[in-house]
CSV table of C-alpha atoms in Angstrom, one decimal:
chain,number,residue,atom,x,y,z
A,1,UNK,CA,0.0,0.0,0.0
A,2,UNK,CA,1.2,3.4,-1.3
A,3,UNK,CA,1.5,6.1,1.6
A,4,UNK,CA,-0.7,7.9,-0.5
A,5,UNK,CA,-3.4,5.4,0.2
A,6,UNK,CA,-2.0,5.2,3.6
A,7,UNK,CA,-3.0,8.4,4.7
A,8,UNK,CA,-6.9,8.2,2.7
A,9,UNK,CA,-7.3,4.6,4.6
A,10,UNK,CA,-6.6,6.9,8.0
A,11,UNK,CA,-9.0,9.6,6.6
A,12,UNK,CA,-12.1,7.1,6.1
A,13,UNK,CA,-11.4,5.6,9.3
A,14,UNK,CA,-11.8,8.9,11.0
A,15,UNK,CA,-15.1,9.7,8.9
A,16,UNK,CA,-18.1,9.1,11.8
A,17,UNK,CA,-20.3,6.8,10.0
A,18,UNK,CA,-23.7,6.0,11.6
A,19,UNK,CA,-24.9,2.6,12.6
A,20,UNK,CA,-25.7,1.8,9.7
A,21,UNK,CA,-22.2,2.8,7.9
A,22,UNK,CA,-23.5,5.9,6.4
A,23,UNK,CA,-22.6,9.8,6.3
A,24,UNK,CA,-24.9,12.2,4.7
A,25,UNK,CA,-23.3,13.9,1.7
A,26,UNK,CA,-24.3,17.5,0.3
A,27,UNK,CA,-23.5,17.9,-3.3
A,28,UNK,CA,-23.2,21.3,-3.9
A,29,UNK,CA,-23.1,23.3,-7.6
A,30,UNK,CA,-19.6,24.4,-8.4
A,31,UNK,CA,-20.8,27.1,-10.4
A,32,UNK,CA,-23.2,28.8,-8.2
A,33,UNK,CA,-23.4,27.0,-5.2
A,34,UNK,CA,-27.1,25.5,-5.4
A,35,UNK,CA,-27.0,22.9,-3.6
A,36,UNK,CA,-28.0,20.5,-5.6
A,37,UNK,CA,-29.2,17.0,-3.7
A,38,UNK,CA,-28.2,14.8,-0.5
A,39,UNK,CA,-27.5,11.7,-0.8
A,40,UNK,CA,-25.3,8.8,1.7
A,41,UNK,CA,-22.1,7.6,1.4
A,42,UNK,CA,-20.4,4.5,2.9
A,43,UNK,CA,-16.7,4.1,3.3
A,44,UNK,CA,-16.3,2.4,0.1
A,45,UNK,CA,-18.7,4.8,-1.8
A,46,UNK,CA,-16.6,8.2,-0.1
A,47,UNK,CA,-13.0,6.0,-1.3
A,48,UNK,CA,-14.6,5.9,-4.5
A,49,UNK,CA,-16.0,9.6,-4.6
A,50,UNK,CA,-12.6,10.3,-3.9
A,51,UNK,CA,-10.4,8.2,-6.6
A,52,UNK,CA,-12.8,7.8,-9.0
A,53,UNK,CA,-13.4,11.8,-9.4
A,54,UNK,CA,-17.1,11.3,-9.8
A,55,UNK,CA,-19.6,11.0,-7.3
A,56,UNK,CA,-20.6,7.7,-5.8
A,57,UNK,CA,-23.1,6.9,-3.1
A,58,UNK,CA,-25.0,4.6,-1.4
A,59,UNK,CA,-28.4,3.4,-2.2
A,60,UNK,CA,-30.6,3.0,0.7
A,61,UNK,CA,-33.2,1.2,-0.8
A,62,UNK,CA,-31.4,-0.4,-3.9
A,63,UNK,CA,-28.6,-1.3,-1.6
A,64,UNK,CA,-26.1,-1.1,-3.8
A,65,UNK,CA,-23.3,1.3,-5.1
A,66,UNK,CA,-24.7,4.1,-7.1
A,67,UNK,CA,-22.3,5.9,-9.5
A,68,UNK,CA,-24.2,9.1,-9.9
A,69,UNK,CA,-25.1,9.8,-13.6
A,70,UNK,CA,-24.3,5.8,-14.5
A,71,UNK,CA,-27.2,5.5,-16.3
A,72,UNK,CA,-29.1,8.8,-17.1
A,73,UNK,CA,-25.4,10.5,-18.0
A,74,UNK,CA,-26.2,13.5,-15.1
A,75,UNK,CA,-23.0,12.9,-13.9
A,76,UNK,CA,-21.3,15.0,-10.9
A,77,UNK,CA,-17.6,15.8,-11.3
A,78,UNK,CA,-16.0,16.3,-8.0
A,79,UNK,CA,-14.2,19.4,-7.2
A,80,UNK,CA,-13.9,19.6,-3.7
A,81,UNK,CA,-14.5,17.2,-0.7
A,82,UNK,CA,-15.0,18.3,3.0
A,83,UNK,CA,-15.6,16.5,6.0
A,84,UNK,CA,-17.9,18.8,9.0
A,85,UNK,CA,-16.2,19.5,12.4
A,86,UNK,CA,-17.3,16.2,13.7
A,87,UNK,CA,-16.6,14.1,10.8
A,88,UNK,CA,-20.3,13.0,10.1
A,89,UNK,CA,-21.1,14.5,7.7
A,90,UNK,CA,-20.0,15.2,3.7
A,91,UNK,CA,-20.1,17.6,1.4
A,92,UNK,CA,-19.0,17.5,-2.0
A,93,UNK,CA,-19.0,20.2,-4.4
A,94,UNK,CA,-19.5,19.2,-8.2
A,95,UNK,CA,-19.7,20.3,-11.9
A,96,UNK,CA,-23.2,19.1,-12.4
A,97,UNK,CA,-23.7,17.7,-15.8
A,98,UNK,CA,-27.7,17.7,-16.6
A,99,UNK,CA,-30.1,17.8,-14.0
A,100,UNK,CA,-29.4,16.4,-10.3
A,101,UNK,CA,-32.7,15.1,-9.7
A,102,UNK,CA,-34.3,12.1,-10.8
A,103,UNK,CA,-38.0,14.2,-11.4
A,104,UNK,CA,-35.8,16.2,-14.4
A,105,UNK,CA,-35.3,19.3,-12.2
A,106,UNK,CA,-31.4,20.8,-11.3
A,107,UNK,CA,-32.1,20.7,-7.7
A,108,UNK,CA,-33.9,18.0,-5.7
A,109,UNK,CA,-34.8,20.6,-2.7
A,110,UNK,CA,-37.8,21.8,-5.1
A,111,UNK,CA,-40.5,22.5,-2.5
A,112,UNK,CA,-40.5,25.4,-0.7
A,113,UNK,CA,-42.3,24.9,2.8
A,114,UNK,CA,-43.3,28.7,3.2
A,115,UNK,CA,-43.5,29.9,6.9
A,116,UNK,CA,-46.2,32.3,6.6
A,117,UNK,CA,-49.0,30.2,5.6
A,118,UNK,CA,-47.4,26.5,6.1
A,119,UNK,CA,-47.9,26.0,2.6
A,120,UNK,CA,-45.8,24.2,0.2
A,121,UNK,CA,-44.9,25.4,-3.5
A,122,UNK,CA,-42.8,24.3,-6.3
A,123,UNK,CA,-40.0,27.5,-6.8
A,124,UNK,CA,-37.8,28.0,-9.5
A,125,UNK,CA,-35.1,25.5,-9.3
A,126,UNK,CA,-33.2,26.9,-12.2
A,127,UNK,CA,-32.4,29.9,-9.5
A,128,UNK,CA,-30.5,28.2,-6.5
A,129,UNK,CA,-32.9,29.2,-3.6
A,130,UNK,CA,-30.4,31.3,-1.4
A,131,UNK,CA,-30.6,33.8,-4.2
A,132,UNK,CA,-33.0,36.8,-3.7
B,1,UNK,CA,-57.0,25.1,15.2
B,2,UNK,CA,-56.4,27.1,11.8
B,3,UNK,CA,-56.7,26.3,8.3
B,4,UNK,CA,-53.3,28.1,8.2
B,5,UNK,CA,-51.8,25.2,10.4
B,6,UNK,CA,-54.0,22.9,9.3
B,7,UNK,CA,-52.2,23.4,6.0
B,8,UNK,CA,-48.9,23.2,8.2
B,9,UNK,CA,-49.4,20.1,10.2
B,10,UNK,CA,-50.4,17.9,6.8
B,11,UNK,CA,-47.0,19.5,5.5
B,12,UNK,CA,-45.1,18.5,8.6
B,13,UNK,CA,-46.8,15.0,8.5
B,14,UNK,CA,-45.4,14.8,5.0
B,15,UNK,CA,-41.9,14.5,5.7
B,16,UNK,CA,-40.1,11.2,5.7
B,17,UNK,CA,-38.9,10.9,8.8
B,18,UNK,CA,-36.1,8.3,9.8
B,19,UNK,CA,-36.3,5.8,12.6
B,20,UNK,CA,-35.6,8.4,15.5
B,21,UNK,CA,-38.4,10.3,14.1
B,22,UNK,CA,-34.9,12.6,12.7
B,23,UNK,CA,-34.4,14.3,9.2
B,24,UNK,CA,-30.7,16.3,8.4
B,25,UNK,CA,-31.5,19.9,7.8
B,26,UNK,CA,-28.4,21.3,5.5
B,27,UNK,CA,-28.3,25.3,6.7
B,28,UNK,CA,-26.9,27.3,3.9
B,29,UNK,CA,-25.8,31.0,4.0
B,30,UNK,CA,-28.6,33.3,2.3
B,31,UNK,CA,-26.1,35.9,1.2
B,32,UNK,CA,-23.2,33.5,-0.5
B,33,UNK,CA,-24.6,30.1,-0.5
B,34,UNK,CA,-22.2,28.8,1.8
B,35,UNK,CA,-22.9,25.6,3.4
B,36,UNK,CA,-22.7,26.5,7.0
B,37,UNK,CA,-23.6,22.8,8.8
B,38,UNK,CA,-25.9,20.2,9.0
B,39,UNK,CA,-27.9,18.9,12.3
B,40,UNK,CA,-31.1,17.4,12.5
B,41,UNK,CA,-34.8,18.0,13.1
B,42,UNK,CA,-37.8,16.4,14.3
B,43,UNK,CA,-41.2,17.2,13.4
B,44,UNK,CA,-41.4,20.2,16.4
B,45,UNK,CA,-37.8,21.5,15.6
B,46,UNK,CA,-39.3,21.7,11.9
B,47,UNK,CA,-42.5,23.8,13.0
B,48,UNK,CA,-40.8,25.5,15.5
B,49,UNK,CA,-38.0,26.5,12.5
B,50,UNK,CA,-41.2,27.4,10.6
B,51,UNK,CA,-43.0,29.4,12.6
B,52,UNK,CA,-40.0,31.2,14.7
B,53,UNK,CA,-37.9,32.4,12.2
B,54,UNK,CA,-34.8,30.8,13.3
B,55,UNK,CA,-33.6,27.6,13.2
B,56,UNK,CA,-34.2,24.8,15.8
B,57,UNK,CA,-32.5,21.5,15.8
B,58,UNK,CA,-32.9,18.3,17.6
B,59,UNK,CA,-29.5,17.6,19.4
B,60,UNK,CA,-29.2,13.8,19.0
B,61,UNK,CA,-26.0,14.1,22.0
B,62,UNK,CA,-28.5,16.3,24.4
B,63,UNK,CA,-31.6,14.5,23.5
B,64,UNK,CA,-33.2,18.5,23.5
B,65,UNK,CA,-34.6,21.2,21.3
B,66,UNK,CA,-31.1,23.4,20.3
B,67,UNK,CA,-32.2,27.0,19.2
B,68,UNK,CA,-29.1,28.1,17.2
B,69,UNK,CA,-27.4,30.6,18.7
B,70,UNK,CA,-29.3,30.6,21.8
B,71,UNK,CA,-26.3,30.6,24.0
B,72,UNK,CA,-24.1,31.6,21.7
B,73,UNK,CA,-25.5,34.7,20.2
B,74,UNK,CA,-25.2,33.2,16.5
B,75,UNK,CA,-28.4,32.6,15.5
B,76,UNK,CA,-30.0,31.9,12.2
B,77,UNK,CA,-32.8,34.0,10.6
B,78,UNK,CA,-34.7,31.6,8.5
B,79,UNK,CA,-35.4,32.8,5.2
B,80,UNK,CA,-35.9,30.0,3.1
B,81,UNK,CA,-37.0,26.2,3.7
B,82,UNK,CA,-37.1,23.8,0.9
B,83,UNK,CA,-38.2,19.6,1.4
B,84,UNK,CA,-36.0,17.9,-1.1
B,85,UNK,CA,-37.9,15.3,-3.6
B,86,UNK,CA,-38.3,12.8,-1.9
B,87,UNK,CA,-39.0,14.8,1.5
B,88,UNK,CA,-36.5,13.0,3.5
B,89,UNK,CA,-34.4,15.9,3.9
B,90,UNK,CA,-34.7,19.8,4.8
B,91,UNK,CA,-32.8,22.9,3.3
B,92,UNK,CA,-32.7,26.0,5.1
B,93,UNK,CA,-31.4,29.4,3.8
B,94,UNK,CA,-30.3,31.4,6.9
B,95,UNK,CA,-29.0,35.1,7.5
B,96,UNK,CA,-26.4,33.6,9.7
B,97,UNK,CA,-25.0,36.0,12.7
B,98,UNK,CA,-21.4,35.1,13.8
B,99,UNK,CA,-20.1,31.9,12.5
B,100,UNK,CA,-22.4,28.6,12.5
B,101,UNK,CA,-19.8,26.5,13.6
B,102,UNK,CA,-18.6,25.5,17.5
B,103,UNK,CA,-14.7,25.6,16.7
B,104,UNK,CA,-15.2,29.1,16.0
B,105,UNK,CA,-15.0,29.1,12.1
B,106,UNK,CA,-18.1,30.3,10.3
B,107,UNK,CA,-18.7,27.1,8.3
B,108,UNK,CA,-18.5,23.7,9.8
B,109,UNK,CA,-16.8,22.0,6.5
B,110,UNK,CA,-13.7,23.2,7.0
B,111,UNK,CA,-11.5,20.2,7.1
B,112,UNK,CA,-10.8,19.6,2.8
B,113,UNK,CA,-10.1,16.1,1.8
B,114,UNK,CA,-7.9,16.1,-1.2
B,115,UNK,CA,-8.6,13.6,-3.7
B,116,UNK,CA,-5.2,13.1,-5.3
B,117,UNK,CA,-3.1,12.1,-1.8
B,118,UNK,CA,-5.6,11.9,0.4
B,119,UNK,CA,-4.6,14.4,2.9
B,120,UNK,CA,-7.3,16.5,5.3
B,121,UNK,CA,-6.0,20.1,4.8
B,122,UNK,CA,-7.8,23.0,7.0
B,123,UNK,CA,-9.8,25.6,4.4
B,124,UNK,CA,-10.1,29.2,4.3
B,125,UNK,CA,-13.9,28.7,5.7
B,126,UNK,CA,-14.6,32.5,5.5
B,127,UNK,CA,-14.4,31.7,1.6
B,128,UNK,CA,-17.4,29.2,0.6
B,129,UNK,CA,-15.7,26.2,-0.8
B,130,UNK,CA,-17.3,25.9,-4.1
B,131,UNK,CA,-15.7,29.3,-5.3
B,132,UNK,CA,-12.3,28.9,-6.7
């Protein structure tokens, strides 16, 4: 084993995965910071994020890898990767090719719950939602 | 009770929910789209984040409602919340006072794993990390 790999084996140890062997990971728009979906990683998936360049979760209910963009061609080209303070949590910023969700829109975080009137509305998710 | 939180309580009933009753809530910076942190809610910590204006957590440590910035001082004026697709998992858009995170720095993703060696490298967190 390469040091190189050394020091990433050290890195996913140190990564706080619940008890189920996951970490939520934010993907986050290079380009304007939308952020785009969350999805969970396992060790394996985050090694592979990591290596492969492209981003690679865990499916919860497939229960199986899932190479983002594998079959509909959206893929996510990673940027940058971050761990939180307290190392449960990822987030991965990405040159979003296509559309990030599965329902054909660029963000999945599509439904705005409004405060006001506790009433919930589709917004614009061509405009990332921290914009005015 | 309301139609207003009629319309409120069928929107809080429609979020997935994990097994500790717990969805993550990414908080993201209103004025540069940072990605400040990520904690969790239950249902109340979701109204309460509704209908307060700032954000509320659940603190899965202290098993107790955590208003943001309560002790602190940094709170977070909600201005936006977003349910992803699949409603398993909250956005907020915040007017963040101070920094969000407890080691001081404004975001919590300050701790960069680099792809090609594999090192964790400390980040300039007053820059957002998906700007160059």
């Amino acid at each position: 084993m390469s040091p190189e790999n050394q020091g990433l084996e050290a890195i996913l140890d140190g990564i706080r995965y619940d008890s189920n062997g996951l970490v939520p990971a934010v993907v986050q728009d290079a380009k304007d910071g939308q952020v785009l979906m969350v999805a969970y990683m396992n060790r394996e998936a985050l090694r592979r994020t990591l290596t492969e360049g492209v981003t690679c979760f865990w499916s919860r209910s497939r229960k199986e890898f899932w190479v983002k963009g594998a079959t509909s061609g959206n893929t996510q080209r990673v940027v940058r990767v971050a761990a939180d303070c307290d190392k449960d949590c990822i987030l991965v910023v990405v040159e979003q090719k296509g559309v990030a969700c599965h329902t054909g829109t660029r963000s999945c975080f599509f439904s705005e719950i409004r405060a006001g009137d506790g009433s919930l509305r589709v917004i614009d998710t061509n405009r990332p939602i921290h914009t005015p």
